[in-house]
Amino acid sequence: MAFVQLAKVWKMFGQFIAVQDFNLEIEEGEFIVIVGPSGCGKTTILRMVAGLEEISRGEIYIGGKKVNDMPAWERDIAMVFQNYALYPHMNVYDNMAFGLRNRKVPAAEIRRRVHEAARLLSIDSLLDHKPKALSGGQQQRVALGRAIVREPRVFLMDEPLSNLDARIRLQMRVELARLQQRLGVTTIYVTHDQVEAMTMGQRIVVMRAGVVQQIDTPMGLYERPTNRFVAGFIGMLPMNFFDVLLEQAEGNLLLKGDGFSFPAPSSLLPDKIKGQENAFVLGIRPEDIVFDAELTQQHPEWVCRVEVEVVEPLGEETLIYFPLGAKSVTARLTGRTVPKPKEMVSVVFNLSHAHLFEREAG
Amino acid sequence: MPRRRVAPWGYAGIVVVVGISLVPTIYMVDLSFRTTATSFQPVLVAAHPTLINYFTVLTSGHLIRFFLNSAVVAVSSVLLTLVCSVMAGFAITRLKVVGRSVVFYWILSALLIPLASLLIPLTILLKTLHGMNTYWGLIGPYTALGIPFAMLIIKGVMDSFPSELEEAAVLDGASPPQVLRQIIVPIIWPSLMVVAIWQFLFSWNEFFLALVVMTRTSMKTMPLLPLYFEGSYMTNPGEVFAVLSIVSVVPMVVYLLVQRWFVSGLSSGGIKG
């Protein structure tokens, strides 16, 4: 049995369904990220695991034991909140020691654990400070320290980096991942930021409107999104979507869209729709629309001649935006060739990395 | 937040308002230093002040006893009001009990009832319960009358108290009483000081109920002391105003000691975690 298991969990607030039939098995030591837009139910799941929210239906197990009716303080879980939730009237030491004192840990052991965690998080010089005297990053470390000293069975993290500025967020992201690897504690991390999800999670749960869309590894989500929502949510830049018709023409399957017509590679066609003629959505990531001489040579039928509208040079890569039919398309070009606005260029749509979704599916 | 500069005309306005408000206080203190002969001189500050009135009051034998009675009644009623209203506020804002809003507004409705209209029922009740000439005969009604206002303040503060702090404490293994005692109360302390000062002033200054309930001299409270220095056939305004000055000193000192919490308590709407 998995270390943390959520089986057919539902959460209703009156008539509103916040979480619907949620199933997840988490192995011991695993770092799971739950990601999705605001209001998708991810924090509710975390709160149900923590025992801060009652479960409407279903079962939650921690360490093989059903915890549905177990009070929060008995679950041996530590949570890091979005706004840190440090006790403002206590100094850093007391904030970190509070949970241990409640659990009647001997004073000497509390001292040892607090100092050890403080050293680990480089906050040992701040132990006498009150939270209001600390920066956002320091407060975040104290919140982490408070979770670490408890040596809990599970860490729950509710968007812990979202209140930090970009630079510190990047730094803390790396530190958090490193810390989790070092401590090896099972962690459930909630975020709406797909970059955090992709960079930190061993597995990612993508949610939308209370329903799980896909559970997979970061690369699995990136390469094999099960629906248009996941495809659009995961990835640095939004995926380009085109309404297409799959048509038979001279023995070939053609993807016909507004302003283009490409022969569809067989790799693009999922088994269930192979051979059918229907309306679909073609999804292709900006990084799969490229200048590539080799690919152009291999697949001249995937080349499109387009007029560049906007150019965003970012140094090691360049984003270009161009119209295709009625759509504005984004391409992410590597290398130092920077086209100019209004320039006509030939780009290759690398359809071997594209995705085809049914129109009605998200 | 940088302090806003006050314009010169603003200062002038403050001085005028403070000056007008201080006239009765100055007059009271000034009269306490006058003899019977100079009592009615039409000046704000009379010449040749004397301490004789204070000497008379301090040696009258009643002051210390009345002071202690007042202290017992006021401090007990403050503590009881705080304990009851904090626990009630926690229950009304946190526990999922059916009809908690009704209970809250029921308690609040007591604010609409003037003490004078309660005087006769309270007296009959206290007489039946053998509460006349006892401390709890005043402490009970003062606490009961103080709780509605206290609830008004405390519920507002608890409603805006960040739930994450409580949840963090619960996950840290704190029981609900520990959460209340170790997390909520220390953080809402300034607001509790507002309640405490308000309740102290009310309990210390209340005259009407004390006059009716405390008929035995040894049980009387400070606001009743001036009665011992006036009568149908004798009057010495100097002594009466010396008593009033002494009675007023305690609330002033208490206020000065805790005013920084009072101000921050009044201005605390949202609490930052």
XYZ file of C-alpha atoms in Angstrom, chain B residues 18-270:
253
model
C -8.405 70.205 24.684
C -8.614 73.520 26.571
C -12.425 73.463 26.622
C -12.528 69.794 27.654
C -10.072 70.425 30.460
C -12.068 73.271 32.070
C -14.210 71.011 34.309
C -11.165 68.985 35.366
C -9.126 72.075 36.131
C -12.040 73.564 38.032
C -12.506 70.350 40.004
C -8.838 70.176 40.987
C -8.753 73.894 41.723
C -11.819 73.732 43.980
C -10.232 70.879 45.889
C -7.471 73.292 46.922
C -9.838 76.032 48.126
C -11.221 76.738 51.570
C -14.923 77.111 52.206
C -14.487 80.882 52.153
C -12.881 80.966 48.700
C -14.974 78.188 47.183
C -17.384 80.396 45.361
C -14.970 83.031 44.042
C -15.738 83.427 40.334
C -12.219 82.643 39.079
C -10.833 79.544 37.408
C -7.755 79.294 39.631
C -8.096 80.760 43.113
C -5.256 82.321 45.060
C -3.877 80.745 48.301
C -4.436 77.046 47.642
C -4.666 74.770 50.663
C -4.179 71.046 51.262
C -6.595 70.990 54.156
C -9.348 69.329 52.129
C -7.092 66.453 51.155
C -5.976 66.083 54.758
C -9.608 65.901 55.889
C -10.525 63.347 53.229
C -7.459 61.173 53.775
C -7.976 61.071 57.511
C -11.721 60.509 57.331
C -11.263 56.743 57.624
C -13.426 55.869 54.667
C -11.084 56.465 51.790
C -8.916 53.351 52.022
C -11.861 51.035 52.637
C -13.844 52.499 49.751
C -10.793 52.419 47.540
C -10.229 48.727 48.265
C -13.892 47.941 47.665
C -13.772 49.734 44.330
C -10.548 47.974 43.409
C -11.985 44.531 44.207
C -15.176 45.238 42.265
C -13.512 46.885 39.249
C -10.611 44.434 38.863
C -12.858 41.395 39.340
C -15.387 42.680 36.862
C -12.655 43.444 34.308
C -11.153 39.972 34.640
C -14.529 38.248 34.508
C -15.652 40.298 31.523
C -12.440 39.483 29.660
C -12.569 35.765 30.401
C -16.273 35.425 29.564
C -16.233 37.524 26.433
C -13.018 36.014 25.026
C -14.396 32.506 25.463
C -17.804 33.519 24.144
C -16.180 35.346 21.216
C -14.113 32.239 20.383
C -17.183 30.034 20.562
C -19.365 32.353 18.502
C -16.760 32.919 15.797
C -15.209 29.457 15.677
C -17.585 26.735 16.790
C -20.160 25.572 14.304
C -23.161 25.844 16.594
C -26.652 26.381 15.246
C -28.046 29.759 16.256
C -24.743 31.354 17.228
C -25.673 34.576 15.440
C -28.935 34.700 17.358
C -27.023 34.281 20.612
C -24.597 37.018 19.624
C -27.316 39.526 18.737
C -29.246 38.555 21.839
C -26.216 39.436 23.947
C -25.689 42.596 21.930
C -29.275 43.743 22.480
C -28.371 44.343 26.136
C -26.511 47.435 24.917
C -29.886 49.005 24.240
C -31.027 48.773 27.849
C -30.035 51.692 30.106
C -28.774 50.791 33.547
C -31.376 53.026 35.196
C -34.199 50.866 33.849
C -32.541 47.772 35.313
C -32.103 49.273 38.738
C -35.319 48.075 40.367
C -35.361 44.549 38.858
C -31.680 44.136 39.732
C -32.228 45.295 43.285
C -35.135 42.886 43.765
C -33.093 40.086 42.233
C -30.058 40.805 44.389
C -32.189 41.045 47.491
C -33.763 37.664 46.729
C -30.342 36.137 46.057
C -28.833 37.754 49.159
C -26.544 39.837 47.008
C -27.068 43.160 48.743
C -23.908 44.501 50.381
C -21.731 41.856 48.760
C -18.984 42.287 46.200
C -20.618 39.952 43.729
C -23.781 42.070 44.017
C -21.895 44.666 41.959
C -19.393 42.442 40.157
C -22.166 40.300 38.622
C -24.254 43.128 37.148
C -21.180 45.107 36.042
C -19.809 42.049 34.246
C -23.150 41.240 32.676
C -23.538 44.817 31.493
C -19.932 44.951 30.234
C -20.007 41.728 28.221
C -22.130 43.057 25.293
C -19.686 45.849 24.509
C -16.750 43.509 25.046
C -18.320 40.988 22.676
C -18.788 43.669 20.053
C -15.066 44.442 20.106
C -13.799 40.875 20.503
C -16.017 39.321 17.845
C -14.826 41.924 15.349
C -11.207 41.165 16.126
C -11.679 37.412 16.069
C -13.526 37.566 12.765
C -10.522 39.239 11.196
C -8.009 36.941 12.912
C -6.053 35.020 10.230
C -7.278 31.431 10.271
C -3.880 30.168 9.069
C -2.336 31.049 12.426
C -4.872 28.906 14.225
C -4.491 26.111 11.719
C -0.718 26.232 12.021
C -1.093 25.960 15.782
C -3.520 23.046 15.465
C -1.052 21.220 13.204
C 1.622 22.066 15.761
C -0.382 20.019 18.234
C -2.215 22.767 20.116
C -5.669 22.010 21.518
C -8.442 24.619 21.110
C -7.841 26.071 24.617
C -4.104 26.267 23.831
C -4.824 27.974 20.519
C -6.951 30.514 22.352
C -4.496 31.039 25.202
C -1.154 30.844 23.401
C -1.961 32.219 19.946
C -5.144 34.274 19.804
C -5.091 36.094 23.149
C -1.472 37.334 22.916
C -2.116 38.615 19.395
C -5.418 40.362 20.108
C -4.036 41.745 23.369
C -4.384 45.430 22.346
C -8.075 44.939 21.665
C -8.501 43.219 25.009
C -6.918 46.259 26.637
C -9.626 48.419 25.075
C -12.218 46.174 26.664
C -10.332 46.163 29.974
C -10.037 49.953 30.170
C -13.634 50.463 29.139
C -14.862 47.981 31.709
C -12.567 49.361 34.402
C -13.808 52.916 33.871
C -17.414 51.776 33.928
C -16.976 49.652 37.067
C -14.874 52.263 38.857
C -17.184 55.187 38.145
C -20.602 53.540 38.404
C -22.659 55.328 41.025
C -26.339 54.499 40.771
C -26.318 50.724 41.294
C -23.555 51.007 43.903
C -25.690 53.509 45.817
C -28.597 51.093 45.932
C -26.740 47.796 46.433
C -24.094 48.911 48.938
C -26.006 50.284 51.896
C -23.448 49.240 54.483
C -20.637 51.790 54.858
C -17.892 49.165 54.934
C -18.949 47.914 51.484
C -19.314 51.237 49.667
C -17.237 52.107 46.625
C -15.342 55.240 45.688
C -18.085 57.066 43.730
C -20.149 57.065 46.944
C -17.423 58.765 48.972
C -18.415 62.360 48.080
C -21.777 61.738 49.740
C -19.965 61.611 53.080
C -18.753 65.163 52.609
C -22.004 66.871 51.914
C -25.382 67.003 53.573
C -28.493 69.088 54.020
C -26.986 71.177 56.768
C -23.337 71.264 55.902
C -21.322 71.772 52.786
C -17.677 72.100 51.991
C -17.187 72.033 48.248
C -13.417 71.840 48.729
C -13.679 68.435 50.424
C -16.182 67.102 47.894
C -13.924 68.134 45.028
C -10.868 66.721 46.778
C -12.697 63.382 46.926
C -13.693 63.684 43.283
C -10.112 64.457 42.309
C -8.860 61.405 44.183
C -11.581 59.226 42.623
C -10.571 60.465 39.172
C -6.862 59.886 39.624
C -7.059 56.093 39.438
C -8.735 55.825 36.000
C -6.364 58.507 34.689
C -3.303 56.603 35.891
C -4.660 53.320 34.538
C -5.375 54.928 31.197
C -1.930 56.527 30.990
C -0.284 53.193 31.781
C -2.076 51.279 29.043
C -2.915 53.988 26.529
C -0.514 52.696 23.874
C -2.423 49.383 23.764
C -5.706 51.258 23.892
C -4.864 53.289 20.794
C -3.459 50.349 18.829
C -6.403 48.223 19.952
C -8.907 50.739 18.687
C -7.138 51.017 15.378
C -6.543 47.285 14.874
C -8.841 46.050 12.153
C -6.876 43.374 10.374
